[in-house]
């Protein structure tokens, strides 16, 4: 059932194409065998009918040969069959110059000659299909057997006294190709091939589907497990090995970069502290004040970087309830008197690094409070995704800077005052955290004023939802 659902939901997928190819190939093969069977059945019916008629004509000819002329017509009227019309005439019904080209017609004429022991000139024979002047050609048109077909034969046999026994036989052949047995056999074979196609296609396409899913998650910055590289054809296994090696190299590169950043930030703390101690010894004045502000900003930058790298390197992902996690962050702000409101949907299970996720949400709320005065946080679901909205009533951000503000250390002086705090890492850290969880973050200016920060995250469903511990993340 899942395979059929995937087939209908993704008509352009490799799985769908493979199923269609296998079933299409089977149908073509079935069509070919069915066409051949039509030809065989039509030829068999035709041959059987001819074999039945030849002895009848031979026996009738012998009887007419020993009867007086005056009794022949009367006798024929008594043996006239429904499909055959007999007559005794002075001339043959068929032309003596008739040339046969159909091998079956030639064989039938020769067989009648043997039965009567007569020369070729004394036995004239013709067969037709539908049109009287057309030679039968089931081999040329096997499709004719799917409809009722009228076939016919004409005989002219010379009697001992010179008269001719003429006979015309017409018979309508009913098609027998659509018998219940044939229909059930074809339907059963189609069903079996379809089931085999589903199984083979899913087995071949599953490694590629897993590879595409993991590549997409890796491209969003999410940590992904290694692929099973022993499934599928050789080409798929090689692609899985290459992807695993690429993912390992990327993880090593990111971890090394994070460790280097953490080491640099840690080493900067001591010289910054020494500089601050020396500045404190200076006389009071504007120069000292500016130097202290600069050192405070450097210290804040270093502390933010260290905090972020500690979260990235030391925290394991766990199952948590997103609604509870975000609510706990909002409660922390509300407990200190900040105007932060929160509304949530039902429980939203999520695998995440709770410390990093709290930091991302906190950064967005701090921005909303600093530049909009209030923060309204809400959570809703959109299919398999959770949508977190942090709205403020601030001046917003110019449209051409909505993406640039996510770059590290970027501050928009027209709307962001340096005295409000922050070093330009909050949004960059938030986006890095969200990307690391397979989600995305966007900023939107509202038409009536204010800024919306929108986070989308994939949520768990089905069996993953069971066994979760819903608690406020510490």
XYZ file of C-alpha atoms in Angstrom:
474
model
C 0.000 0.000 0.000
C 2.896 2.338 0.799
C 4.395 1.594 -2.612
C 1.116 2.470 -4.338
C 0.877 5.692 -2.303
C 4.414 6.653 -3.300
C 3.611 5.769 -6.904
C 0.643 8.158 -6.961
C 2.323 10.879 -4.931
C 5.543 11.007 -6.972
C 4.704 10.271 -10.625
C 8.156 11.461 -11.780
C 10.237 9.465 -9.295
C 12.669 6.705 -10.262
C 10.429 4.194 -8.475
C 7.458 5.181 -10.640
C 9.499 5.064 -13.846
C 10.883 1.613 -13.038
C 7.435 0.221 -12.223
C 6.023 1.708 -15.421
C 8.949 0.301 -17.443
C 8.593 -3.226 -16.068
C 4.815 -3.309 -16.396
C 5.026 -1.751 -19.868
C 7.567 -4.360 -20.986
C 5.315 -7.107 -19.639
C 2.300 -5.695 -21.465
C 4.254 -5.514 -24.731
C 5.351 -9.133 -24.295
C 1.793 -10.173 -23.474
C 0.491 -8.295 -26.488
C 2.983 -10.075 -28.722
C 2.091 -13.508 -27.383
C -1.607 -12.675 -27.577
C -1.238 -11.611 -31.213
C 0.582 -14.851 -31.988
C -2.163 -16.827 -30.261
C -4.784 -15.058 -32.377
C -2.942 -16.118 -35.494
C -2.625 -19.710 -34.287
C -6.288 -19.947 -33.284
C -7.513 -18.448 -36.537
C -5.326 -20.775 -38.580
C -6.456 -23.775 -36.526
C -10.159 -22.944 -36.935
C -9.724 -22.404 -40.655
C -7.725 -25.597 -41.136
C -10.234 -27.645 -39.131
C -13.153 -26.330 -41.151
C -11.410 -27.127 -44.434
C -10.553 -30.633 -43.234
C -14.204 -31.192 -42.337
C -15.486 -29.962 -45.698
C -13.160 -31.920 -48.005
C -14.545 -35.417 -47.163
C -18.106 -34.102 -47.476
C -17.418 -32.720 -50.951
C -15.662 -35.937 -51.952
C -18.531 -38.139 -50.737
C -21.135 -35.905 -52.377
C -19.164 -36.013 -55.643
C -19.023 -39.828 -55.580
C -22.763 -40.040 -54.938
C -23.528 -37.638 -57.785
C -21.241 -39.633 -60.091
C -23.249 -42.849 -59.720
C -26.713 -41.259 -59.842
C -28.625 -40.615 -63.069
C -28.836 -36.976 -64.079
C -32.538 -36.742 -63.357
C -32.033 -37.741 -59.716
C -29.069 -35.533 -58.915
C -30.889 -32.256 -58.144
C -33.528 -34.034 -56.095
C -30.849 -35.806 -54.090
C -28.899 -32.577 -53.549
C -31.990 -30.854 -52.193
C -32.120 -33.501 -49.484
C -28.476 -33.172 -48.399
C -28.200 -29.405 -48.650
C -26.637 -28.123 -45.437
C -27.296 -24.789 -43.779
C -23.818 -23.459 -44.585
C -23.349 -25.172 -47.964
C -25.262 -24.789 -51.235
C -24.863 -27.557 -53.865
C -25.791 -27.643 -57.547
C -25.027 -29.786 -60.599
C -24.411 -27.717 -63.730
C -23.018 -28.112 -67.191
C -20.264 -25.574 -66.441
C -17.988 -25.147 -63.429
C -18.642 -22.348 -60.974
C -14.941 -21.454 -60.986
C -12.790 -20.564 -63.933
C -10.435 -23.323 -65.115
C -7.717 -20.654 -65.358
C -7.888 -19.888 -61.620
C -4.413 -19.712 -60.072
C -4.070 -20.332 -56.340
C -1.409 -18.553 -54.284
C -2.367 -19.443 -50.727
C -0.415 -22.545 -49.578
C -3.356 -23.783 -47.517
C -5.722 -23.474 -50.470
C -3.273 -25.356 -52.699
C -2.905 -28.085 -50.068
C -6.701 -28.374 -49.731
C -7.170 -28.686 -53.495
C -4.467 -31.361 -53.722
C -6.060 -33.228 -50.818
C -9.444 -33.227 -52.609
C -7.765 -34.474 -55.786
C -6.276 -37.387 -53.836
C -9.618 -38.245 -52.243
C -11.346 -38.364 -55.652
C -8.362 -39.625 -57.659
C -8.946 -36.902 -60.259
C -6.539 -34.711 -62.236
C -6.026 -31.033 -61.427
C -8.211 -29.963 -64.364
C -11.179 -31.811 -62.833
C -10.948 -30.181 -59.398
C -11.328 -26.424 -58.998
C -11.109 -24.872 -55.536
C -11.070 -21.403 -54.002
C -11.068 -19.962 -50.463
C -11.751 -16.440 -49.282
C -12.013 -14.380 -46.154
C -14.783 -11.723 -45.943
C -14.457 -10.522 -49.545
C -15.114 -13.114 -52.197
C -12.216 -11.973 -54.337
C -9.680 -11.809 -51.517
C -7.332 -14.620 -50.625
C -7.381 -15.520 -46.904
C -4.503 -13.948 -45.004
C -4.707 -14.458 -41.268
C -0.919 -14.233 -41.090
C -1.085 -10.753 -42.603
C -3.922 -9.574 -40.374
C -4.166 -11.589 -37.153
C -6.306 -8.845 -35.586
C -9.181 -10.012 -37.776
C -9.693 -12.888 -35.355
C -10.932 -10.634 -32.559
C -14.173 -10.082 -34.509
C -16.590 -12.565 -36.117
C -15.160 -13.448 -39.549
C -16.961 -14.915 -42.543
C -14.835 -17.389 -44.478
C -15.916 -19.296 -47.527
C -14.974 -22.003 -50.030
C -16.050 -22.767 -53.581
C -15.736 -26.208 -55.158
C -16.176 -27.357 -58.735
C -15.680 -31.106 -59.300
C -16.136 -32.687 -62.749
C -18.399 -35.731 -62.745
C -17.787 -38.796 -64.972
C -20.454 -37.742 -67.512
C -18.983 -34.230 -67.924
C -21.287 -32.321 -65.600
C -19.877 -30.328 -62.665
C -20.734 -30.524 -59.000
C -20.590 -26.947 -57.736
C -20.652 -26.097 -54.032
C -20.453 -22.848 -52.100
C -19.738 -22.957 -48.372
C -20.033 -19.919 -46.107
C -19.293 -19.970 -42.416
C -19.042 -17.278 -39.749
C -16.216 -17.979 -37.299
C -16.842 -16.628 -33.815
C -13.782 -15.432 -31.880
C -12.758 -17.516 -28.889
C -9.831 -15.410 -27.651
C -11.753 -13.748 -24.809
C -12.589 -16.881 -22.896
C -12.810 -16.601 -19.120
C -9.724 -18.788 -18.731
C -7.657 -16.568 -21.007
C -8.876 -13.433 -19.261
C -8.083 -14.723 -15.769
C -4.698 -15.992 -16.911
C -3.774 -12.601 -18.329
C -5.033 -10.693 -15.269
C -3.167 -13.030 -12.920
C 0.076 -12.666 -14.843
C -0.307 -8.863 -14.911
C -0.892 -8.811 -11.149
C 2.119 -11.026 -10.461
C 4.388 -8.924 -12.660
C 3.052 -5.730 -11.044
C 3.826 -7.063 -7.557
C 7.285 -8.143 -8.654
C 7.806 -4.722 -10.249
C 6.847 -2.979 -6.996
C 9.258 -5.115 -4.989
C 12.195 -4.838 -7.401
C 11.690 -1.115 -7.980
C 11.490 -0.334 -4.262
C 14.579 -2.432 -3.566
C 16.569 -0.657 -6.280
C 15.299 2.863 -5.605
C 15.441 2.820 -1.782
C 19.254 3.339 -1.589
C 19.019 6.229 -4.041
C 16.114 7.734 -2.105
C 18.091 7.452 1.134
C 21.094 9.024 -0.567
C 19.000 11.953 -1.828
C 17.399 12.486 1.607
C 20.727 12.476 3.415
C 22.327 14.738 0.821
C 19.479 17.216 1.282
C 19.828 17.108 5.075
C 23.610 17.447 4.849
C 23.207 20.444 2.551
C 21.049 22.138 5.204
C 23.782 21.650 7.790
C 22.105 18.784 9.618
C 24.144 15.928 11.077
C 23.215 12.758 9.181
C 24.077 9.080 9.814
C 26.174 7.135 7.343
C 24.518 5.237 4.531
C 24.442 1.464 4.345
C 26.866 0.986 1.487
C 26.226 -2.729 0.919
C 22.731 -2.472 -0.612
C 21.789 -2.144 -4.234
C 23.785 -2.417 -7.466
C 27.507 -1.684 -7.676
C 26.948 1.875 -8.903
C 24.671 2.650 -5.945
C 27.163 1.162 -3.473
C 29.960 3.265 -4.935
C 27.794 6.395 -4.643
C 27.010 5.525 -1.009
C 30.712 5.024 -0.216
C 31.549 8.360 -1.859
C 28.768 10.137 0.038
C 29.871 8.672 3.378
C 33.455 9.752 2.722
C 32.319 13.236 1.712
C 30.128 13.562 4.818
C 32.999 12.463 7.064
C 35.336 15.018 5.483
C 32.757 17.780 5.893
C 32.167 16.852 9.540
C 35.910 16.848 10.227
C 36.277 20.211 8.529
C 33.414 21.778 10.518
C 34.607 20.278 13.804
C 38.183 21.421 13.189
C 36.978 24.907 12.318
C 34.828 25.054 15.438
C 37.684 23.843 17.645
C 40.065 26.391 16.154
C 37.493 29.138 16.710
C 37.007 27.985 20.298
C 40.757 27.903 20.909
C 41.263 31.379 19.465
C 38.371 32.802 21.482
C 39.666 31.162 24.649
C 43.187 32.479 24.113
C 41.846 36.006 23.562
C 40.257 36.162 27.006
C 43.569 36.600 28.826
C 44.928 39.525 26.752
C 41.525 41.237 26.849
C 41.503 40.946 30.646
C 45.069 42.313 30.852
C 44.168 45.232 28.596
C 41.143 46.041 30.729
C 43.239 46.057 33.892
C 45.684 48.467 32.300
C 42.921 50.729 31.001
C 41.435 50.871 34.486
C 44.690 52.506 35.660
C 44.226 55.411 33.254
C 42.780 58.726 34.315
C 39.055 59.169 33.898
C 38.047 60.655 30.581
C 36.430 60.083 27.212
C 39.390 58.064 25.937
C 39.215 55.642 28.857
C 35.441 55.283 28.443
C 35.720 54.450 24.738
C 38.532 51.974 25.352
C 36.479 50.207 28.032
C 33.469 50.034 25.694
C 35.651 48.530 22.979
C 37.088 45.964 25.386
C 33.597 45.101 26.641
C 32.477 44.516 23.070
C 35.501 42.312 22.391
C 34.827 40.352 25.573
C 31.146 39.912 24.621
C 32.186 38.673 21.182
C 34.614 36.174 22.658
C 32.099 34.949 25.238
C 29.371 34.533 22.614
C 31.736 32.611 20.364
C 32.903 30.363 23.198
C 29.340 29.677 24.295
C 28.310 28.770 20.752
C 31.297 26.468 20.155
C 30.718 24.708 23.489
C 27.132 23.986 22.463
C 28.178 22.723 19.049
C 30.966 20.457 20.264
C 29.663 19.105 23.543
C 25.895 18.690 23.289
C 24.107 15.571 22.116
C 20.754 15.646 20.344
C 17.844 14.327 22.442
C 14.110 13.945 22.043
C 12.193 16.909 23.394
C 8.892 18.717 23.058
C 9.423 21.906 21.065
C 6.412 23.672 22.591
C 7.679 23.042 26.119
C 11.214 24.098 25.200
C 10.148 27.424 23.668
C 7.712 28.072 26.504
C 10.510 27.667 29.047
C 12.609 30.283 27.231
C 9.672 32.708 27.178
C 9.029 32.069 30.881
C 12.634 32.991 31.670
C 12.126 36.395 30.037
C 8.698 36.902 31.611
C 10.077 36.094 35.075
C 12.520 39.007 34.743
C 9.773 41.442 33.759
C 10.198 41.457 29.971
C 7.014 41.803 27.831
C 7.120 38.383 26.174
C 3.909 36.491 25.307
C 3.649 32.889 24.161
C 1.010 30.751 22.447
C 1.546 27.202 21.249
C -0.087 24.310 19.474
C -0.154 20.775 20.859
C 2.959 18.873 21.743
C 5.519 18.907 18.938
C 8.132 16.125 19.249
C 11.586 17.047 17.966
C 15.100 15.619 18.097
C 17.365 18.551 18.916
C 20.264 19.882 20.928
C 18.187 21.656 23.539
C 20.902 24.074 24.648
C 21.598 25.237 21.098
C 17.896 25.504 20.297
C 17.249 27.554 23.442
C 20.103 29.871 22.463
C 18.647 30.385 18.967
C 15.184 31.209 20.349
C 16.687 33.447 23.027
C 18.679 35.403 20.443
C 15.555 36.115 18.406
C 13.575 37.195 21.475
C 16.430 39.448 22.627
C 16.486 41.123 19.209
C 12.717 41.623 19.322
C 12.897 43.160 22.813
C 15.881 45.348 22.000
C 14.542 46.833 18.773
C 10.768 46.356 19.043
C 10.044 46.688 22.737
C 7.949 43.495 22.928
C 8.122 39.931 21.664
C 5.170 37.738 20.695
C 6.157 34.097 20.286
C 3.843 31.471 18.783
C 4.149 27.935 17.423
C 1.983 26.180 14.851
C 2.265 23.117 12.645
C 2.374 23.075 8.870
C 2.200 19.464 7.721
C 5.380 17.768 8.933
C 7.013 21.037 10.000
C 6.808 23.187 13.100
C 6.712 26.947 12.525
C 8.011 29.243 15.285
C 7.117 32.925 14.905
C 8.839 35.689 16.890
C 7.142 39.026 16.135
C 8.063 42.528 17.286
C 6.760 46.053 16.662
C 10.087 47.622 15.760
C 11.057 49.601 12.646
C 11.905 46.477 10.680
C 14.857 45.939 8.353
C 15.398 47.229 4.791
C 14.436 44.562 2.272
C 17.919 44.377 0.746
C 19.416 43.653 4.203
C 17.071 40.834 5.276
C 19.638 38.205 4.288
C 22.787 40.173 5.079
C 21.937 40.458 8.786
C 22.544 36.716 9.134
C 26.220 37.173 8.310
C 28.565 37.179 11.352
C 29.272 40.586 12.966
C 26.857 42.446 10.668
C 25.027 45.326 12.417
C 22.649 47.743 10.744
C 23.464 51.129 12.225
C 20.311 52.763 10.871
C 18.131 50.659 13.153
C 20.511 48.915 15.555
C 22.286 51.077 18.150
C 25.620 49.767 19.453
C 24.658 50.763 22.989
C 21.833 48.250 22.982
C 24.382 45.447 23.309
C 25.102 42.561 20.985
C 28.012 42.063 18.679
C 26.294 40.954 15.480
C 26.452 37.195 16.133
C 22.924 36.566 17.426
C 21.173 35.991 14.096
C 24.181 34.191 12.629
C 24.218 31.774 15.563
C 20.438 31.322 15.353
C 20.568 30.411 11.663
C 23.506 28.041 12.202
C 21.604 26.251 14.970
C 18.394 26.003 12.942
C 20.243 24.728 9.859
C 21.973 22.159 12.042
C 18.529 20.808 12.952
C 17.403 20.510 9.326
C 15.293 23.676 9.381
C 15.443 27.223 8.079
C 14.953 30.769 9.352
C 13.636 33.820 7.499
C 12.896 37.458 8.340
C 9.841 39.298 6.986
C 8.710 42.901 7.363
C 5.002 43.195 8.128
C 3.028 45.665 5.980
C 1.728 47.497 9.053
C 5.157 47.706 10.670
C 7.238 45.326 12.706
C 9.442 42.345 11.950
C 8.612 38.622 11.903
C 11.331 36.019 12.447
C 10.043 32.660 11.184
C 11.729 29.338 12.005
C 10.648 26.093 10.313
C 11.773 22.754 11.776
C 10.938 19.139 10.849
C 8.972 17.379 13.578
C 8.638 13.712 14.424
C 5.545 11.632 13.692
C 4.304 8.089 14.164
C 6.346 5.829 16.444
C 8.917 8.577 17.109
C 6.235 10.444 19.019
C 5.887 7.666 21.584
C 8.015 7.585 24.707
C 8.960 11.267 24.692
C 9.528 12.985 28.025
C 7.826 16.347 27.852
C 9.621 18.675 30.203
C 11.075 22.133 30.346
C 14.579 21.952 28.987
C 17.157 22.984 31.529
